mmCIF file of C-alpha atoms in Angstrom:
data_model
loop_
_atom_site.group_PDB
_atom_site.id
_atom_site.type_symbol
_atom_site.label_atom_id
_atom_site.label_comp_id
_atom_site.label_asym_id
_atom_site.label_seq_id
_atom_site.Cartn_x
_atom_site.Cartn_y
_atom_site.Cartn_z
ATOM 1 C CA UNK Z 38 -17.700 -9.408 8.047
ATOM 2 C CA UNK Z 39 -17.449 -8.898 4.279
ATOM 3 C CA UNK Z 40 -14.976 -6.184 3.251
ATOM 4 C CA UNK Z 41 -14.505 -4.841 -0.264
ATOM 5 C CA UNK Z 42 -10.848 -3.883 -0.767
ATOM 6 C CA UNK Z 43 -9.770 -1.562 -3.573
ATOM 7 C CA UNK Z 44 -6.311 -2.565 -4.770
ATOM 8 C CA UNK Z 45 -3.765 -5.295 -4.084
ATOM 9 C CA UNK Z 46 -0.490 -3.454 -4.597
ATOM 10 C CA UNK Z 47 2.375 -3.268 -2.106
ATOM 11 C CA UNK Z 48 0.529 -0.664 -0.004
ATOM 12 C CA UNK Z 49 -2.616 -2.801 0.165
ATOM 13 C CA UNK Z 50 -1.222 -6.259 0.978
ATOM 14 C CA UNK Z 51 -0.712 -5.422 4.704
ATOM 15 C CA UNK Z 52 -4.380 -4.380 4.891
ATOM 16 C CA UNK Z 53 -5.573 -7.555 3.193
ATOM 17 C CA UNK Z 54 -3.386 -9.581 5.591
ATOM 18 C CA UNK Z 55 -4.747 -7.692 8.611
ATOM 19 C CA UNK Z 56 -8.308 -8.398 7.503
ATOM 20 C CA UNK Z 57 -7.474 -12.034 6.692
ATOM 21 C CA UNK Z 58 -5.996 -12.478 10.196
ATOM 22 C CA UNK Z 59 -9.289 -11.264 11.669
ATOM 23 C CA UNK Z 60 -11.104 -13.926 9.615
ATOM 24 C CA UNK Z 61 -13.057 -11.412 7.560
ATOM 25 C CA UNK Z 62 -14.450 -12.247 4.137
ATOM 26 C CA UNK Z 63 -12.179 -10.346 1.741
ATOM 27 C CA UNK Z 64 -13.351 -9.263 -1.707
ATOM 28 C CA UNK Z 65 -10.397 -7.746 -3.545
ATOM 29 C CA UNK Z 66 -10.313 -5.729 -6.765
ATOM 30 C CA UNK Z 67 -7.032 -5.266 -8.620
ATOM 31 C CA UNK Z 68 -6.056 -4.685 -12.247
ATOM 32 C CA UNK Z 69 -3.338 -7.371 -12.300
ATOM 33 C CA UNK Z 70 -2.943 -10.959 -11.207
ATOM 34 C CA UNK Z 71 -1.582 -11.197 -7.672
ATOM 35 C CA UNK Z 72 -1.075 -14.677 -6.259
ATOM 36 C CA UNK Z 73 -0.510 -13.529 -2.686
ATOM 37 C CA UNK Z 74 -3.619 -11.329 -2.675
ATOM 38 C CA UNK Z 75 -5.616 -14.146 -4.259
ATOM 39 C CA UNK Z 76 -4.445 -16.558 -1.564
ATOM 40 C CA UNK Z 77 -5.660 -14.363 1.295
ATOM 41 C CA UNK Z 78 -8.865 -13.253 -0.446
ATOM 42 C CA UNK Z 79 -12.193 -15.051 -0.535
ATOM 43 C CA UNK Z 80 -13.049 -13.483 -3.893
ATOM 44 C CA UNK Z 81 -10.545 -11.820 -6.230
ATOM 45 C CA UNK Z 82 -11.632 -9.764 -9.249
ATOM 46 C CA UNK Z 83 -9.121 -8.772 -11.909
ATOM 47 C CA UNK Z 84 -10.527 -5.363 -12.732
ATOM 48 C CA UNK Z 85 -9.325 -1.767 -12.660
ATOM 49 C CA UNK Z 86 -10.355 0.236 -9.595
ATOM 50 C CA UNK Z 87 -9.750 3.362 -11.705
ATOM 51 C CA UNK Z 88 -12.543 2.388 -14.103
ATOM 52 C CA UNK Z 89 -15.764 3.193 -12.272
ATOM 53 C CA UNK Z 90 -17.995 1.477 -14.843
ATOM 54 C CA UNK Z 91 -16.057 -1.792 -14.613
ATOM 55 C CA UNK Z 92 -16.036 -1.640 -10.818
ATOM 56 C CA UNK Z 93 -19.805 -1.063 -10.733
ATOM 57 C CA UNK Z 94 -20.272 -4.238 -12.812
ATOM 58 C CA UNK Z 95 -18.518 -6.125 -10.004
ATOM 59 C CA UNK Z 96 -20.711 -4.485 -7.356
ATOM 60 C CA UNK Z 97 -23.868 -5.430 -9.249
ATOM 61 C CA UNK Z 98 -22.588 -8.991 -9.681
ATOM 62 C CA UNK Z 99 -22.044 -9.262 -5.918
ATOM 63 C CA UNK Z 100 -25.487 -7.872 -5.193
ATOM 64 C CA UNK Z 101 -27.134 -10.182 -7.711
ATOM 65 C CA UNK Z 102 -25.449 -13.141 -6.015
ATOM 66 C CA UNK Z 103 -26.596 -11.919 -2.590
ATOM 67 C CA UNK Z 104 -23.060 -11.155 -1.379
ATOM 68 C CA UNK Z 105 -23.637 -8.161 0.872
ATOM 69 C CA UNK Z 106 -20.637 -5.916 1.464
ATOM 70 C CA UNK Z 107 -20.427 -4.556 5.015
ATOM 71 C CA UNK Z 108 -17.645 -2.027 4.479
ATOM 72 C CA UNK Z 109 -14.845 -0.938 2.174
ATOM 73 C CA UNK Z 110 -11.112 -0.225 2.253
ATOM 74 C CA UNK Z 111 -9.889 2.361 -0.231
ATOM 75 C CA UNK Z 112 -6.362 3.516 0.526
ATOM 76 C CA UNK Z 113 -5.748 4.474 -3.075
ATOM 77 C CA UNK Z 114 -5.862 8.113 -4.080
ATOM 78 C CA UNK Z 115 -7.260 9.380 -7.350
ATOM 79 C CA UNK Z 116 -9.956 7.745 -9.511
ATOM 80 C CA UNK Z 117 -10.591 4.756 -7.228
ATOM 81 C CA UNK Z 118 -12.376 7.041 -4.765
ATOM 82 C CA UNK Z 119 -15.195 7.493 -7.304
ATOM 83 C CA UNK Z 120 -15.731 3.720 -7.423
ATOM 84 C CA UNK Z 121 -15.591 3.619 -3.620
ATOM 85 C CA UNK Z 122 -18.415 6.154 -3.397
ATOM 86 C CA UNK Z 123 -20.480 4.053 -5.822
ATOM 87 C CA UNK Z 124 -19.874 0.961 -3.683
ATOM 88 C CA UNK Z 125 -21.086 2.851 -0.603
ATOM 89 C CA UNK Z 126 -24.219 3.899 -2.471
ATOM 90 C CA UNK Z 127 -25.007 0.426 -3.861
ATOM 91 C CA UNK Z 128 -24.369 -1.432 -0.589
ATOM 92 C CA UNK Z 129 -25.879 1.331 1.613
ATOM 93 C CA UNK Z 130 -22.675 2.003 3.539
ATOM 94 C CA UNK Z 131 -22.787 5.429 5.207
ATOM 95 C CA UNK Z 132 -19.185 6.422 4.753
ATOM 96 C CA UNK Z 133 -17.816 7.889 1.500
ATOM 97 C CA UNK Z 134 -20.321 10.361 0.074
ATOM 98 C CA UNK Z 135 -20.331 11.528 -3.526
ATOM 99 C CA UNK Z 136 -19.207 14.997 -2.383
ATOM 100 C CA UNK Z 137 -16.255 13.634 -0.401
ATOM 101 C CA UNK Z 138 -15.213 11.458 -3.334
ATOM 102 C CA UNK Z 139 -15.301 14.434 -5.712
ATOM 103 C CA UNK Z 140 -13.282 16.554 -3.260
ATOM 104 C CA UNK Z 141 -10.601 13.853 -3.072
ATOM 105 C CA UNK Z 142 -10.643 13.311 -6.827
ATOM 106 C CA UNK Z 143 -10.668 16.890 -8.131
ATOM 107 C CA UNK Z 144 -8.535 19.775 -6.847
ATOM 108 C CA UNK Z 145 -10.872 22.269 -8.529
ATOM 109 C CA UNK Z 146 -14.008 20.733 -6.987
ATOM 110 C CA UNK Z 147 -12.428 20.827 -3.513
ATOM 111 C CA UNK Z 148 -11.591 24.509 -4.023
ATOM 112 C CA UNK Z 149 -15.227 25.249 -4.912
ATOM 113 C CA UNK Z 150 -16.409 23.307 -1.860
ATOM 114 C CA UNK Z 151 -14.094 25.284 0.429
ATOM 115 C CA UNK Z 152 -15.344 28.572 -1.032
ATOM 116 C CA UNK Z 153 -18.971 27.537 -0.551
ATOM 117 C CA UNK Z 154 -18.287 26.761 3.125
ATOM 118 C CA UNK Z 155 -16.394 30.035 3.785
ATOM 119 C CA UNK Z 156 -13.074 28.268 4.300
ATOM 120 C CA UNK Z 157 -9.872 29.806 2.844
ATOM 121 C CA UNK Z 158 -8.806 28.406 -0.526
ATOM 122 C CA UNK Z 159 -6.123 28.903 -3.148
ATOM 123 C CA UNK Z 160 -7.205 30.854 -6.210
ATOM 124 C CA UNK Z 161 -7.617 28.143 -8.849
ATOM 125 C CA UNK Z 162 -8.766 28.166 -12.476
ATOM 126 C CA UNK Z 163 -9.220 25.516 -15.124
ATOM 127 C CA UNK Z 164 -7.130 25.830 -18.284
ATOM 128 C CA UNK Z 165 -8.992 24.370 -21.240
ATOM 129 C CA UNK Z 166 -6.622 25.366 -24.026
ATOM 130 C CA UNK Z 167 -3.283 27.035 -24.706
ATOM 131 C CA UNK Z 168 -3.401 30.779 -25.346
ATOM 132 C CA UNK Z 169 -0.883 33.610 -25.476
ATOM 133 C CA UNK Z 170 -1.993 34.872 -22.061
ATOM 134 C CA UNK Z 171 0.892 35.941 -19.824
ATOM 135 C CA UNK Z 172 0.384 34.885 -16.195
ATOM 136 C CA UNK Z 173 1.771 37.681 -14.042
ATOM 137 C CA UNK Z 174 3.614 36.761 -10.847
ATOM 138 C CA UNK Z 175 3.803 33.057 -9.903
ATOM 139 C CA UNK Z 176 1.281 30.327 -10.692
ATOM 140 C CA UNK Z 177 1.323 26.549 -10.342
ATOM 141 C CA UNK Z 178 0.247 24.337 -13.247
ATOM 142 C CA UNK Z 179 -0.993 20.908 -12.142
ATOM 143 C CA UNK Z 180 -3.387 18.060 -13.024
ATOM 144 C CA UNK Z 181 -6.904 18.425 -11.639
ATOM 145 C CA UNK Z 182 -7.217 14.673 -10.989
ATOM 146 C CA UNK Z 183 -3.616 13.408 -10.755
ATOM 147 C CA UNK Z 184 -2.859 9.771 -11.477
ATOM 148 C CA UNK Z 185 0.506 10.141 -9.697
ATOM 149 C CA UNK Z 186 1.041 12.389 -6.679
ATOM 150 C CA UNK Z 187 3.822 14.985 -6.504
ATOM 151 C CA UNK Z 188 4.721 14.760 -10.155
ATOM 152 C CA UNK Z 189 4.247 17.017 -13.186
ATOM 153 C CA UNK Z 190 3.620 20.143 -11.100
ATOM 154 C CA UNK Z 191 5.116 23.186 -12.822
ATOM 155 C CA UNK Z 192 5.898 26.745 -11.733
ATOM 156 C CA UNK Z 193 4.799 29.486 -14.161
ATOM 157 C CA UNK Z 194 6.295 32.948 -13.525
ATOM 158 C CA UNK Z 195 5.489 36.006 -15.627
ATOM 159 C CA UNK Z 196 5.088 33.855 -18.703
ATOM 160 C CA UNK Z 197 2.556 31.965 -20.751
ATOM 161 C CA UNK Z 198 1.899 28.240 -20.359
ATOM 162 C CA UNK Z 199 4.159 26.165 -22.564
ATOM 163 C CA UNK Z 200 2.362 23.740 -24.846
ATOM 164 C CA UNK Z 201 4.521 20.726 -23.926
ATOM 165 C CA UNK Z 202 3.889 21.219 -20.180
ATOM 166 C CA UNK Z 203 0.171 21.666 -20.759
ATOM 167 C CA UNK Z 204 0.003 18.422 -22.760
ATOM 168 C CA UNK Z 205 1.956 16.485 -20.111
ATOM 169 C CA UNK Z 206 -0.292 17.708 -17.284
ATOM 170 C CA UNK Z 207 -3.425 16.963 -19.299
ATOM 171 C CA UNK Z 208 -2.181 13.435 -20.021
ATOM 172 C CA UNK Z 209 -1.525 12.606 -16.348
ATOM 173 C CA UNK Z 210 -4.874 14.016 -15.175
ATOM 174 C CA UNK Z 211 -7.500 11.258 -15.052
ATOM 175 C CA UNK Z 212 -10.265 13.608 -16.204
ATOM 176 C CA UNK Z 213 -7.906 15.299 -18.714
ATOM 177 C CA UNK Z 214 -8.437 18.619 -16.960
ATOM 178 C CA UNK Z 215 -5.661 21.063 -16.100
ATOM 179 C CA UNK Z 216 -5.624 23.580 -13.239
ATOM 180 C CA UNK Z 217 -3.571 26.664 -12.574
ATOM 181 C CA UNK Z 218 -3.337 27.899 -8.990
ATOM 182 C CA UNK Z 219 -2.020 31.185 -7.635
ATOM 183 C CA UNK Z 220 1.326 30.427 -5.997
ATOM 184 C CA UNK Z 221 1.526 30.964 -2.252
ATOM 185 C CA UNK Z 222 4.978 30.857 -0.641
ATOM 186 C CA UNK Z 223 5.238 28.930 2.604
ATOM 187 C CA UNK Z 224 5.246 25.405 4.004
ATOM 188 C CA UNK Z 225 3.211 22.320 3.108
ATOM 189 C CA UNK Z 226 1.627 20.837 6.224
ATOM 190 C CA UNK Z 227 -0.537 17.719 6.500
ATOM 191 C CA UNK Z 228 -2.879 17.045 9.399
ATOM 192 C CA UNK Z 229 -3.855 13.411 9.981
ATOM 193 C CA UNK Z 230 -7.116 12.473 11.687
ATOM 194 C CA UNK Z 231 -8.691 9.160 12.567
ATOM 195 C CA UNK Z 232 -12.476 9.059 13.009
ATOM 196 C CA UNK Z 233 -13.934 6.130 14.906
ATOM 197 C CA UNK Z 234 -16.769 4.251 13.195
ATOM 198 C CA UNK Z 235 -18.902 3.483 16.211
ATOM 199 C CA UNK Z 236 -18.674 6.743 18.165
ATOM 200 C CA UNK Z 237 -17.574 9.144 15.382
ATOM 201 C CA UNK Z 238 -14.925 10.378 17.804
ATOM 202 C CA UNK Z 239 -12.283 12.452 16.028
ATOM 203 C CA UNK Z 240 -8.669 11.687 16.938
ATOM 204 C CA UNK Z 241 -5.946 14.098 15.807
ATOM 205 C CA UNK Z 242 -2.970 11.796 15.246
ATOM 206 C CA UNK Z 243 -0.174 13.903 13.782
ATOM 207 C CA UNK Z 244 0.691 17.186 12.120
ATOM 208 C CA UNK Z 245 3.417 16.750 9.520
ATOM 209 C CA UNK Z 246 5.613 18.998 7.446
ATOM 210 C CA UNK Z 247 5.982 17.846 3.851
ATOM 211 C CA UNK Z 248 9.211 19.153 2.376
ATOM 212 C CA UNK Z 249 8.462 19.804 -1.294
ATOM 213 C CA UNK Z 250 10.342 22.316 -3.434
ATOM 214 C CA UNK Z 251 10.398 23.400 -7.054
ATOM 215 C CA UNK Z 252 13.596 22.333 -8.821
ATOM 216 C CA UNK Z 253 13.972 23.612 -12.355
ATOM 217 C CA UNK Z 254 10.401 24.914 -12.021
ATOM 218 C CA UNK Z 255 9.017 21.433 -11.323
ATOM 219 C CA UNK Z 256 7.986 19.303 -8.351
ATOM 220 C CA UNK Z 257 8.769 15.672 -9.099
ATOM 221 C CA UNK Z 258 8.778 12.857 -6.526
ATOM 222 C CA UNK Z 259 11.635 11.160 -8.403
ATOM 223 C CA UNK Z 260 13.922 14.117 -7.672
ATOM 224 C CA UNK Z 261 15.137 13.916 -4.058
ATOM 225 C CA UNK Z 262 15.990 17.637 -4.136
ATOM 226 C CA UNK Z 263 12.377 18.380 -4.998
ATOM 227 C CA UNK Z 264 10.367 15.967 -2.832
ATOM 228 C CA UNK Z 265 12.772 15.736 0.076
ATOM 229 C CA UNK Z 266 10.788 14.077 2.820
ATOM 230 C CA UNK Z 267 8.526 14.672 5.787
ATOM 231 C CA UNK Z 268 8.705 15.257 9.532
ATOM 232 C CA UNK Z 269 6.537 15.389 12.654
ATOM 233 C CA UNK Z 270 5.619 17.198 14.837
ATOM 234 C CA UNK Z 271 5.337 20.438 12.874
ATOM 235 C CA UNK Z 272 8.222 22.903 12.741
ATOM 236 C CA UNK Z 273 8.533 26.548 11.590
ATOM 237 C CA UNK Z 274 4.837 27.146 12.324
ATOM 238 C CA UNK Z 275 3.544 29.980 14.534
ATOM 239 C CA UNK Z 276 0.905 29.435 17.219
ATOM 240 C CA UNK Z 277 -1.652 31.517 15.299
ATOM 241 C CA UNK Z 278 -1.042 29.427 12.165
ATOM 242 C CA UNK Z 279 -1.544 26.203 14.106
ATOM 243 C CA UNK Z 280 -4.804 27.492 15.580
ATOM 244 C CA UNK Z 281 -6.064 28.359 12.090
ATOM 245 C CA UNK Z 282 -4.935 24.964 10.820
ATOM 246 C CA UNK Z 283 -7.049 23.257 13.479
ATOM 247 C CA UNK Z 284 -10.010 25.616 13.061
ATOM 248 C CA UNK Z 285 -10.238 25.072 9.300
ATOM 249 C CA UNK Z 286 -9.642 21.316 9.654
ATOM 250 C CA UNK Z 287 -12.594 20.846 11.991
ATOM 251 C CA UNK Z 288 -14.814 22.900 9.660
ATOM 252 C CA UNK Z 289 -13.811 20.586 6.802
ATOM 253 C CA UNK Z 290 -14.539 17.501 8.924
ATOM 254 C CA UNK Z 291 -18.056 18.837 9.550
ATOM 255 C CA UNK Z 292 -18.630 18.835 5.793
ATOM 256 C CA UNK Z 293 -18.418 15.015 5.808
ATOM 257 C CA UNK Z 294 -20.136 13.891 9.042
ATOM 258 C CA UNK Z 295 -20.672 10.263 7.951
ATOM 259 C CA UNK Z 296 -17.042 9.502 7.139
ATOM 260 C CA UNK Z 297 -14.861 7.388 9.439
ATOM 261 C CA UNK Z 298 -11.282 6.144 9.213
ATOM 262 C CA UNK Z 299 -8.069 7.950 8.282
ATOM 263 C CA UNK Z 300 -8.387 11.422 6.797
ATOM 264 C CA UNK Z 301 -5.545 13.643 5.633
ATOM 265 C CA UNK Z 302 -5.864 17.382 4.858
ATOM 266 C CA UNK Z 303 -3.011 19.295 3.196
ATOM 267 C CA UNK Z 304 -2.459 22.993 3.937
ATOM 268 C CA UNK Z 305 -0.188 25.771 2.771
ATOM 269 C CA UNK Z 306 1.053 27.730 5.804
ATOM 270 C CA UNK Z 307 2.212 31.296 5.219
ATOM 271 C CA UNK Z 308 2.422 34.531 7.268
ATOM 272 C CA UNK Z 309 -0.298 33.750 9.799
ATOM 273 C CA UNK Z 310 -2.470 32.027 7.189
ATOM 274 C CA UNK Z 311 -3.442 28.363 6.844
ATOM 275 C CA UNK Z 312 -4.989 27.500 3.481
ATOM 276 C CA UNK Z 313 -6.231 23.965 2.696
ATOM 277 C CA UNK Z 314 -5.713 22.695 -0.840
ATOM 278 C CA UNK Z 315 -6.133 18.891 -0.789
ATOM 279 C CA UNK Z 316 -8.024 16.169 1.082
ATOM 280 C CA UNK Z 317 -7.456 12.401 1.084
ATOM 281 C CA UNK Z 318 -8.796 9.349 2.884
ATOM 282 C CA UNK Z 319 -5.463 7.715 2.112
ATOM 283 C CA UNK Z 320 -2.274 7.751 4.194
ATOM 284 C CA UNK Z 321 1.014 7.135 2.426
ATOM 285 C CA UNK Z 322 3.420 4.292 3.129
ATOM 286 C CA UNK Z 323 5.943 6.464 4.999
ATOM 287 C CA UNK Z 324 3.267 7.525 7.469
ATOM 288 C CA UNK Z 325 1.781 4.024 7.753
ATOM 289 C CA UNK Z 326 5.068 2.166 8.227
ATOM 290 C CA UNK Z 327 7.348 4.726 9.877
ATOM 291 C CA UNK Z 328 5.659 7.740 11.459
ATOM 292 C CA UNK Z 329 2.522 6.179 12.971
ATOM 293 C CA UNK Z 330 4.374 3.227 14.605
ATOM 294 C CA UNK Z 331 7.014 5.623 15.976
ATOM 295 C CA UNK Z 332 4.480 7.772 17.842
ATOM 296 C CA UNK Z 333 1.886 5.156 18.837
ATOM 297 C CA UNK Z 334 1.800 1.689 20.309
ATOM 298 C CA UNK Z 335 -0.649 -1.222 20.426
ATOM 299 C CA UNK Z 336 -1.872 -0.849 16.807
ATOM 300 C CA UNK Z 337 -0.283 -0.861 13.427
ATOM 301 C CA UNK Z 338 -2.106 1.517 11.092
ATOM 302 C CA UNK Z 339 -3.315 -1.562 9.175
ATOM 303 C CA UNK Z 340 -4.732 -3.372 12.221
ATOM 304 C CA UNK Z 341 -6.262 -0.094 13.368
ATOM 305 C CA UNK Z 342 -8.189 0.318 10.141
ATOM 306 C CA UNK Z 343 -9.558 -3.235 10.229
ATOM 307 C CA UNK Z 344 -10.554 -3.027 13.896
ATOM 308 C CA UNK Z 345 -12.352 0.222 13.220
ATOM 309 C CA UNK Z 346 -14.376 -1.338 10.395
ATOM 310 C CA UNK Z 347 -15.327 -4.101 12.811
ATOM 311 C CA UNK Z 348 -16.550 -1.423 15.293
ATOM 312 C CA UNK Z 349 -13.998 -2.477 17.902
ATOM 313 C CA UNK Z 350 -13.181 -0.097 20.742
ATOM 314 C CA UNK Z 351 -10.017 1.875 20.013
ATOM 315 C CA UNK Z 352 -7.652 3.480 22.474
ATOM 316 C CA UNK Z 353 -4.729 5.521 21.226
ATOM 317 C CA UNK Z 354 -1.627 5.536 23.391
ATOM 318 C CA UNK Z 355 1.030 8.006 22.306
ATOM 319 C CA UNK Z 356 4.457 6.773 23.377
ATOM 320 C CA UNK Z 357 6.536 9.634 21.969
ATOM 321 C CA UNK Z 358 4.906 12.750 23.411
ATOM 322 C CA UNK Z 359 8.084 14.789 22.929
ATOM 323 C CA UNK Z 360 9.541 12.686 20.156
ATOM 324 C CA UNK Z 361 10.576 13.771 16.673
ATOM 325 C CA UNK Z 362 10.682 11.832 13.439
ATOM 326 C CA UNK Z 363 12.129 13.116 10.198
ATOM 327 C CA UNK Z 364 12.455 11.376 6.858
ATOM 328 C CA UNK Z 365 15.048 13.191 4.755
ATOM 329 C CA UNK Z 366 16.103 11.847 1.362
ATOM 330 C CA UNK Z 367 15.134 8.287 2.347
ATOM 331 C CA UNK Z 368 16.941 8.398 5.718
ATOM 332 C CA UNK Z 369 15.371 8.467 9.190
ATOM 333 C CA UNK Z 370 16.210 11.215 11.712
ATOM 334 C CA UNK Z 371 15.184 11.319 15.363
ATOM 335 C CA UNK Z 372 16.958 14.535 16.369
ATOM 336 C CA UNK Z 373 15.038 17.699 15.531
ATOM 337 C CA UNK Z 374 18.087 19.981 15.524
ATOM 338 C CA UNK Z 375 20.022 17.727 13.140
ATOM 339 C CA UNK Z 376 17.028 17.533 10.813
ATOM 340 C CA UNK Z 377 16.573 21.331 10.753
ATOM 341 C CA UNK Z 378 20.273 21.768 9.965
ATOM 342 C CA UNK Z 379 19.867 19.386 7.036
ATOM 343 C CA UNK Z 380 17.023 21.519 5.712
ATOM 344 C CA UNK Z 381 18.928 24.778 6.145
ATOM 345 C CA UNK Z 382 21.969 23.363 4.364
ATOM 346 C CA UNK Z 383 19.805 22.956 1.256
ATOM 347 C CA UNK Z 384 19.601 26.769 1.085
ATOM 348 C CA UNK Z 385 16.302 26.732 -0.829
ATOM 349 C CA UNK Z 386 13.178 28.797 -0.314
ATOM 350 C CA UNK Z 387 9.608 28.000 -1.189
#
């Protein structure tokens, strides 16, 4: 089987290894030289997966040389998803549609898609230039197509947008577009699904809390008091909120019936409401290396992805039905009560 793999960074090497161990034909795209990736790849292209035009040149080269790609691996967020959709189109792989790619890539596009499908959404506008407009109440300024997750997200309260913040956000947005979203207090919750390639069976793997807070009116992953960690299963969520979370998630999944593999939807949970605001086909390293292996046995998340592409039969066996895993300021916690006490000791509200 020939697999096109987007990226050869630290998060991608385990996937390339898993595919290599299954004796697949690996075609890897990465913007830097990587001797290890090159060693376990059949073809290695030094090209940026963020540059769709350059990536398409590679796809056309492969097609011209009669190298047919059977499937893709794209665990990178951001601009690479656009190239992944092009690869699916060129090689006739029914997986990542143009609409799904644009929803992953652009926060504003995803909001419009939710509205069109009568699914709750956060009020979001594009900011094209700085004005003297005062934004009443609380708003969140963020990149529309972020190059780095959980960084350069600013809280605006009863004030106008500062020029320096606007310029920073514009610079770190791949499409140079800036969004402002009506602030909703509450909790960030991620729901992780895995859709099987052969049967299209939907497996709900985990519901996670993501503990993100504004510090000095900014969310920044480099500040451990801002991006604190994650935990599973969900806490501080009412039954009605969980039901809405599931209801809206399955409606979103129906929007992309051809997709298979990991899928992650982020929600804001607040006062019996569950509002989606982000979708990804990527799972982060903490989930891949810590949370998934803690709750499940038989597969690593990397082996699981490769076996799914190969249309192998998959059976999930949850070994921690009543377990708890928390990741708090780079430390692991397995006791729910201790973890909650850690959160309460922070004495911060969101």
